Amino acid sequence: MSLTEDIDLKDLVRTIPDYPKPGIMFRDITTLLGHANGLRACIERLVAPFTNRRIESVAGIEARGFILGGAVADRLRCGFVPIRKKGKLPAKAIGQEYELEYGIDIIEIHEDALKAGEPVLLVDDLIATGGTAAAAVKLLRKLNAEVVGAAFVIDLPDLGGCARLAKLGVECHTLMAFEGD
Ligand code: AMP
């Protein structure tokens, strides 16, 4: 048996109650990222359903999606494309608005980051309402990329994010779920 096969990754996620505000159970993956075999198992499991799929780029959402997405891209032997908060990308970018609890935000991608028809895997650490991921899918589709799927370490199923991605026709792969929030 390999060193990573029997690791319970959920045990490596730290929960911080009432962060960043009262009532939120913050699922902190820094404890998982800091664990050598945990990190390796996490990346192995994120890529597992996609190893035989045609994927040419991995798109990661700022900021934890960069850490995971970079490693996933390396495993899949493809490139990495950052999706960032508005105003952070240096070259010409296109944006997509999405709703927050209060107000709106915008994420951006370089307009020349992907070719039309390019098969892309979306990666982030956690899917909650799916607002961020749905905006990322729309952004990738504005570049006419083909979104092959989306991979997250953590699902908060009660908030309906994966169901929201399914409605957009995107297959959602997650490694663990925290029910109830
Ligand atoms: P959403 O757009 O609602 O799916 O939120 C997803 C984004 O917010 C991800 O980039 C997460 O990193 C972050 N996020 C939302 N809820 C939590 C939580 N309970 N713990 C940690 N991060 C969260």
PDB file of C-alpha atoms and ligand atoms in Angstrom:
ATOM      1  CA  MET A   1       0.000   0.000   0.000  1.00  0.00           C
ATOM      2  CA  SER A   2       1.324   3.478  -0.824  1.00  0.00           C
ATOM      3  CA  LEU A   3       1.856   6.115   1.855  1.00  0.00           C
ATOM      4  CA  THR A   4      -1.030   8.170   0.545  1.00  0.00           C
ATOM      5  CA  GLU A   5      -3.745   5.552  -0.043  1.00  0.00           C
ATOM      6  CA  ASP A   6      -5.073   5.321   3.510  1.00  0.00           C
ATOM      7  CA  ILE A   7      -4.852   8.977   4.546  1.00  0.00           C
ATOM      8  CA  ASP A   8      -8.108  10.536   5.756  1.00  0.00           C
ATOM      9  CA  LEU A   9      -7.823  14.004   4.248  1.00  0.00           C
ATOM     10  CA  LYS A  10     -10.806  15.313   6.209  1.00  0.00           C
ATOM     11  CA  ASP A  11      -8.784  14.830   9.398  1.00  0.00           C
ATOM     12  CA  LEU A  12      -6.188  17.260   8.008  1.00  0.00           C
ATOM     13  CA  VAL A  13      -8.638  20.123   7.427  1.00  0.00           C
ATOM     14  CA  ARG A  14      -8.838  22.558  10.349  1.00  0.00           C
ATOM     15  CA  THR A  15     -12.145  24.213  11.162  1.00  0.00           C
ATOM     16  CA  ILE A  16     -12.103  27.757  12.548  1.00  0.00           C
ATOM     17  CA  PRO A  17     -15.510  28.735  13.957  1.00  0.00           C
ATOM     18  CA  ASP A  18     -16.741  32.310  13.436  1.00  0.00           C
ATOM     19  CA  TYR A  19     -14.072  33.249  10.861  1.00  0.00           C
ATOM     20  CA  PRO A  20     -14.069  35.654   9.038  1.00  0.00           C
ATOM     21  CA  LYS A  21     -17.364  36.561  10.720  1.00  0.00           C
ATOM     22  CA  PRO A  22     -19.767  35.091  13.274  1.00  0.00           C
ATOM     23  CA  GLY A  23     -21.640  31.987  12.097  1.00  0.00           C
ATOM     24  CA  ILE A  24     -19.104  30.940   9.423  1.00  0.00           C
ATOM     25  CA  MET A  25     -17.259  27.642   9.907  1.00  0.00           C
ATOM     26  CA  PHE A  26     -14.058  28.362   8.001  1.00  0.00           C
ATOM     27  CA  ARG A  27     -12.549  25.197   6.486  1.00  0.00           C
ATOM     28  CA  ASP A  28      -8.807  25.872   6.578  1.00  0.00           C
ATOM     29  CA  ILE A  29      -6.752  23.723   4.186  1.00  0.00           C
ATOM     30  CA  THR A  30      -3.356  25.138   5.227  1.00  0.00           C
ATOM     31  CA  THR A  31      -3.016  22.208   7.655  1.00  0.00           C
ATOM     32  CA  LEU A  32      -3.610  19.781   4.765  1.00  0.00           C
ATOM     33  CA  LEU A  33      -1.210  21.651   2.465  1.00  0.00           C
ATOM     34  CA  GLY A  34       1.474  21.543   5.160  1.00  0.00           C
ATOM     35  CA  HIS A  35       1.294  17.748   5.479  1.00  0.00           C
ATOM     36  CA  ALA A  36       3.614  16.139   2.897  1.00  0.00           C
ATOM     37  CA  ASN A  37       1.670  12.909   2.348  1.00  0.00           C
ATOM     38  CA  GLY A  38      -1.635  14.719   2.779  1.00  0.00           C
ATOM     39  CA  LEU A  39      -0.765  17.187   0.027  1.00  0.00           C
ATOM     40  CA  ARG A  40       0.376  14.400  -2.277  1.00  0.00           C
ATOM     41  CA  ALA A  41      -2.786  12.341  -1.599  1.00  0.00           C
ATOM     42  CA  CYS A  42      -4.931  15.416  -2.183  1.00  0.00           C
ATOM     43  CA  ILE A  43      -3.382  16.102  -5.597  1.00  0.00           C
ATOM     44  CA  GLU A  44      -3.539  12.391  -6.578  1.00  0.00           C
ATOM     45  CA  ARG A  45      -7.233  12.268  -5.706  1.00  0.00           C
ATOM     46  CA  LEU A  46      -8.063  15.561  -7.423  1.00  0.00           C
ATOM     47  CA  VAL A  47      -6.572  14.355 -10.725  1.00  0.00           C
ATOM     48  CA  ALA A  48      -7.769  10.713 -10.539  1.00  0.00           C
ATOM     49  CA  PRO A  49     -11.033  11.090 -12.548  1.00  0.00           C
ATOM     50  CA  PHE A  50      -9.310  13.187 -15.194  1.00  0.00           C
ATOM     51  CA  THR A  51      -6.106  11.290 -15.997  1.00  0.00           C
ATOM     52  CA  ASN A  52      -7.588   9.704 -19.130  1.00  0.00           C
ATOM     53  CA  ARG A  53      -9.474  12.790 -20.271  1.00  0.00           C
ATOM     54  CA  ARG A  54      -8.145  15.235 -22.819  1.00  0.00           C
ATOM     55  CA  ILE A  55      -7.214  18.312 -20.773  1.00  0.00           C
ATOM     56  CA  GLU A  56      -4.822  20.948 -22.097  1.00  0.00           C
ATOM     57  CA  SER A  57      -5.010  23.538 -19.310  1.00  0.00           C
ATOM     58  CA  VAL A  58      -5.935  23.801 -15.654  1.00  0.00           C
ATOM     59  CA  ALA A  59      -7.599  27.055 -14.553  1.00  0.00           C
ATOM     60  CA  GLY A  60      -7.199  27.874 -10.854  1.00  0.00           C
ATOM     61  CA  ILE A  61      -9.158  30.469  -8.901  1.00  0.00           C
ATOM     62  CA  GLU A  62      -7.255  32.944  -6.708  1.00  0.00           C
ATOM     63  CA  ALA A  63      -5.732  32.223  -4.279  1.00  0.00           C
ATOM     64  CA  ARG A  64      -5.881  28.654  -2.941  1.00  0.00           C
ATOM     65  CA  GLY A  65      -6.860  27.419  -6.390  1.00  0.00           C
ATOM     66  CA  PHE A  66      -3.398  28.516  -7.547  1.00  0.00           C
ATOM     67  CA  ILE A  67      -1.602  26.189  -5.132  1.00  0.00           C
ATOM     68  CA  LEU A  68      -3.744  23.167  -5.944  1.00  0.00           C
ATOM     69  CA  GLY A  69      -4.205  23.998  -9.617  1.00  0.00           C
ATOM     70  CA  GLY A  70      -0.479  24.332 -10.242  1.00  0.00           C
ATOM     71  CA  ALA A  71       0.199  20.887  -8.809  1.00  0.00           C
ATOM     72  CA  VAL A  72      -2.777  19.374 -10.681  1.00  0.00           C
ATOM     73  CA  ALA A  73      -1.537  20.896 -13.948  1.00  0.00           C
ATOM     74  CA  ASP A  74       1.898  19.403 -13.385  1.00  0.00           C
ATOM     75  CA  ARG A  75       0.370  15.948 -12.782  1.00  0.00           C
ATOM     76  CA  LEU A  76      -1.804  16.206 -15.903  1.00  0.00           C
ATOM     77  CA  ARG A  77       1.199  17.492 -17.876  1.00  0.00           C
ATOM     78  CA  CYS A  78      -0.605  20.609 -18.959  1.00  0.00           C
ATOM     79  CA  GLY A  79      -0.410  24.367 -18.486  1.00  0.00           C
ATOM     80  CA  PHE A  80      -1.868  26.510 -15.718  1.00  0.00           C
ATOM     81  CA  VAL A  81      -4.064  29.585 -16.181  1.00  0.00           C
ATOM     82  CA  PRO A  82      -4.865  31.964 -13.305  1.00  0.00           C
ATOM     83  CA  ILE A  83      -8.327  33.402 -12.696  1.00  0.00           C
ATOM     84  CA  ARG A  84      -7.854  36.474 -10.508  1.00  0.00           C
ATOM     85  CA  LYS A  85      -9.766  39.191  -8.708  1.00  0.00           C
ATOM     86  CA  LYS A  86     -10.299  42.336 -10.796  1.00  0.00           C
ATOM     87  CA  GLY A  87      -7.227  44.470 -11.533  1.00  0.00           C
ATOM     88  CA  LYS A  88      -4.547  41.903 -10.662  1.00  0.00           C
ATOM     89  CA  LEU A  89      -3.669  40.509 -14.106  1.00  0.00           C
ATOM     90  CA  PRO A  90      -0.987  42.449 -15.985  1.00  0.00           C
ATOM     91  CA  ALA A  91      -2.079  41.939 -19.619  1.00  0.00           C
ATOM     92  CA  LYS A  92      -5.449  42.563 -21.296  1.00  0.00           C
ATOM     93  CA  ALA A  93      -8.150  40.653 -19.430  1.00  0.00           C
ATOM     94  CA  ILE A  94     -11.874  39.940 -19.652  1.00  0.00           C
ATOM     95  CA  GLY A  95     -14.120  39.855 -16.584  1.00  0.00           C
ATOM     96  CA  GLN A  96     -17.211  38.219 -15.166  1.00  0.00           C
ATOM     97  CA  GLU A  97     -19.340  39.610 -12.360  1.00  0.00           C
ATOM     98  CA  TYR A  98     -20.763  37.450  -9.610  1.00  0.00           C
ATOM     99  CA  GLU A  99     -22.909  38.104  -6.592  1.00  0.00           C
ATOM    100  CA  LEU A 100     -21.604  38.114  -3.047  1.00  0.00           C
ATOM    101  CA  GLU A 101     -23.748  38.134   0.064  1.00  0.00           C
ATOM    102  CA  TYR A 102     -23.519  41.924  -0.052  1.00  0.00           C
ATOM    103  CA  GLY A 103     -22.788  43.425  -3.479  1.00  0.00           C
ATOM    104  CA  ILE A 104     -20.903  42.087  -6.464  1.00  0.00           C
ATOM    105  CA  ASP A 105     -17.346  41.122  -7.315  1.00  0.00           C
ATOM    106  CA  ILE A 106     -15.502  40.531 -10.576  1.00  0.00           C
ATOM    107  CA  ILE A 107     -13.017  37.836 -11.572  1.00  0.00           C
ATOM    108  CA  GLU A 108     -10.796  38.088 -14.621  1.00  0.00           C
ATOM    109  CA  ILE A 109      -8.738  35.981 -17.032  1.00  0.00           C
ATOM    110  CA  HIS A 110      -6.199  37.046 -19.646  1.00  0.00           C
ATOM    111  CA  GLU A 111      -8.040  37.282 -22.963  1.00  0.00           C
ATOM    112  CA  ASP A 112      -5.316  35.239 -24.723  1.00  0.00           C
ATOM    113  CA  ALA A 113      -4.976  32.590 -21.969  1.00  0.00           C
ATOM    114  CA  LEU A 114      -6.844  29.830 -23.838  1.00  0.00           C
ATOM    115  CA  LYS A 115      -7.545  28.818 -27.435  1.00  0.00           C
ATOM    116  CA  ALA A 116     -11.098  28.350 -28.713  1.00  0.00           C
ATOM    117  CA  GLY A 117     -12.164  24.767 -28.013  1.00  0.00           C
ATOM    118  CA  GLU A 118      -9.327  24.140 -25.557  1.00  0.00           C
ATOM    119  CA  PRO A 119     -10.298  21.514 -22.942  1.00  0.00           C
ATOM    120  CA  VAL A 120      -9.887  22.988 -19.453  1.00  0.00           C
ATOM    121  CA  LEU A 121     -10.233  21.679 -15.901  1.00  0.00           C
ATOM    122  CA  LEU A 122     -11.323  24.213 -13.257  1.00  0.00           C
ATOM    123  CA  VAL A 123      -9.746  23.867  -9.766  1.00  0.00           C
ATOM    124  CA  ASP A 124     -10.413  25.547  -6.412  1.00  0.00           C
ATOM    125  CA  ASP A 125     -10.137  24.531  -2.767  1.00  0.00           C
ATOM    126  CA  LEU A 126     -13.809  24.699  -1.806  1.00  0.00           C
ATOM    127  CA  ILE A 127     -17.242  25.043  -3.375  1.00  0.00           C
ATOM    128  CA  ALA A 128     -19.949  26.646  -1.242  1.00  0.00           C
ATOM    129  CA  THR A 129     -22.777  28.433  -3.103  1.00  0.00           C
ATOM    130  CA  GLY A 130     -20.925  27.896  -6.368  1.00  0.00           C
ATOM    131  CA  GLY A 131     -21.117  31.603  -7.230  1.00  0.00           C
ATOM    132  CA  THR A 132     -17.369  31.920  -7.764  1.00  0.00           C
ATOM    133  CA  ALA A 133     -17.072  28.671  -9.735  1.00  0.00           C
ATOM    134  CA  ALA A 134     -20.120  29.475 -11.906  1.00  0.00           C
ATOM    135  CA  ALA A 135     -18.570  32.858 -12.745  1.00  0.00           C
ATOM    136  CA  ALA A 136     -15.287  31.096 -13.596  1.00  0.00           C
ATOM    137  CA  VAL A 137     -17.137  28.687 -15.923  1.00  0.00           C
ATOM    138  CA  LYS A 138     -18.798  31.657 -17.667  1.00  0.00           C
ATOM    139  CA  LEU A 139     -15.417  33.358 -17.998  1.00  0.00           C
ATOM    140  CA  LEU A 140     -13.823  30.247 -19.540  1.00  0.00           C
ATOM    141  CA  ARG A 141     -16.762  29.933 -21.918  1.00  0.00           C
ATOM    142  CA  LYS A 142     -16.380  33.587 -22.974  1.00  0.00           C
ATOM    143  CA  LEU A 143     -12.998  32.471 -24.345  1.00  0.00           C
ATOM    144  CA  ASN A 144     -14.812  29.533 -26.018  1.00  0.00           C
ATOM    145  CA  ALA A 145     -12.855  27.033 -23.947  1.00  0.00           C
ATOM    146  CA  GLU A 146     -14.443  23.625 -23.265  1.00  0.00           C
ATOM    147  CA  VAL A 147     -14.921  23.139 -19.517  1.00  0.00           C
ATOM    148  CA  VAL A 148     -14.256  19.412 -19.035  1.00  0.00           C
ATOM    149  CA  GLY A 149     -15.018  19.455 -15.306  1.00  0.00           C
ATOM    150  CA  ALA A 150     -14.349  21.145 -11.983  1.00  0.00           C
ATOM    151  CA  ALA A 151     -12.397  19.729  -9.039  1.00  0.00           C
ATOM    152  CA  PHE A 152     -12.526  20.917  -5.417  1.00  0.00           C
ATOM    153  CA  VAL A 153     -11.097  19.537  -2.210  1.00  0.00           C
ATOM    154  CA  ILE A 154     -14.159  20.479  -0.134  1.00  0.00           C
ATOM    155  CA  ASP A 155     -17.889  20.547  -0.899  1.00  0.00           C
ATOM    156  CA  LEU A 156     -20.429  22.290   1.331  1.00  0.00           C
ATOM    157  CA  PRO A 157     -23.399  20.423  -0.207  1.00  0.00           C
ATOM    158  CA  ASP A 158     -26.114  22.258   1.722  1.00  0.00           C
ATOM    159  CA  LEU A 159     -25.140  25.454  -0.105  1.00  0.00           C
ATOM    160  CA  GLY A 160     -25.805  23.821  -3.485  1.00  0.00           C
ATOM    161  CA  GLY A 161     -22.659  24.714  -5.430  1.00  0.00           C
ATOM    162  CA  CYS A 162     -22.243  21.404  -7.264  1.00  0.00           C
ATOM    163  CA  ALA A 163     -25.931  21.392  -8.204  1.00  0.00           C
ATOM    164  CA  ARG A 164     -25.443  24.883  -9.624  1.00  0.00           C
ATOM    165  CA  LEU A 165     -22.476  23.714 -11.722  1.00  0.00           C
ATOM    166  CA  ALA A 166     -24.470  20.667 -12.889  1.00  0.00           C
ATOM    167  CA  LYS A 167     -27.141  23.073 -14.213  1.00  0.00           C
ATOM    168  CA  LEU A 168     -24.383  24.727 -16.247  1.00  0.00           C
ATOM    169  CA  GLY A 169     -23.463  21.276 -17.576  1.00  0.00           C
ATOM    170  CA  VAL A 170     -20.230  21.000 -15.593  1.00  0.00           C
ATOM    171  CA  GLU A 171     -19.258  17.780 -13.800  1.00  0.00           C
ATOM    172  CA  CYS A 172     -18.121  18.471 -10.227  1.00  0.00           C
ATOM    173  CA  HIS A 173     -15.506  16.288  -8.481  1.00  0.00           C
ATOM    174  CA  THR A 174     -14.960  16.778  -4.719  1.00  0.00           C
ATOM    175  CA  LEU A 175     -12.881  14.890  -2.143  1.00  0.00           C
ATOM    176  CA  MET A 176     -14.935  15.469   1.008  1.00  0.00           C
ATOM    177  CA  ALA A 177     -18.083  17.164   2.250  1.00  0.00           C
ATOM    178  CA  PHE A 178     -18.979  19.105   5.357  1.00  0.00           C
ATOM    179  CA  GLU A 179     -22.731  18.877   5.884  1.00  0.00           C
ATOM    180  CA  GLY A 180     -24.773  21.539   7.593  1.00  0.00           C
ATOM    181  CA  ASP A 181     -23.059  24.700   6.335  1.00  0.00           C
TER     182      ASP A 181
HETATM  183  P1  AMP B   1     -18.812  30.205  -3.222  1.00  0.00           P
HETATM  184  O1  AMP B   1     -18.635  31.195  -4.341  1.00  0.00           O
HETATM  185  O2  AMP B   1     -19.949  30.522  -2.318  1.00  0.00           O
HETATM  186  O3  AMP B   1     -18.881  28.768  -3.762  1.00  0.00           O
HETATM  187  O4  AMP B   1     -17.494  30.304  -2.303  1.00  0.00           O
HETATM  188  C1  AMP B   1     -16.322  29.692  -2.710  1.00  0.00           C
HETATM  189  C2  AMP B   1     -15.096  30.502  -2.384  1.00  0.00           C
HETATM  190  O5  AMP B   1     -15.155  31.082  -1.070  1.00  0.00           O
HETATM  191  C3  AMP B   1     -13.885  29.591  -2.393  1.00  0.00           C
HETATM  192  O6  AMP B   1     -12.845  30.282  -3.096  1.00  0.00           O
HETATM  193  C4  AMP B   1     -13.534  29.347  -0.941  1.00  0.00           C
HETATM  194  O7  AMP B   1     -12.155  29.398  -0.754  1.00  0.00           O
HETATM  195  C5  AMP B   1     -14.269  30.444  -0.155  1.00  0.00           C
HETATM  196  N1  AMP B   1     -15.111  29.908   0.945  1.00  0.00           N
HETATM  197  C6  AMP B   1     -16.472  29.969   1.013  1.00  0.00           C
HETATM  198  N2  AMP B   1     -16.939  29.425   2.152  1.00  0.00           N
HETATM  199  C7  AMP B   1     -15.851  28.980   2.830  1.00  0.00           C
HETATM  200  C8  AMP B   1     -15.667  28.284   4.083  1.00  0.00           C
HETATM  201  N3  AMP B   1     -16.701  27.934   4.893  1.00  0.00           N
HETATM  202  N4  AMP B   1     -14.398  27.970   4.473  1.00  0.00           N
HETATM  203  C9  AMP B   1     -13.352  28.310   3.668  1.00  0.00           C
HETATM  204  N5  AMP B   1     -13.455  28.971   2.499  1.00  0.00           N
HETATM  205  C10 AMP B   1     -14.683  29.299   2.054  1.00  0.00           C
END
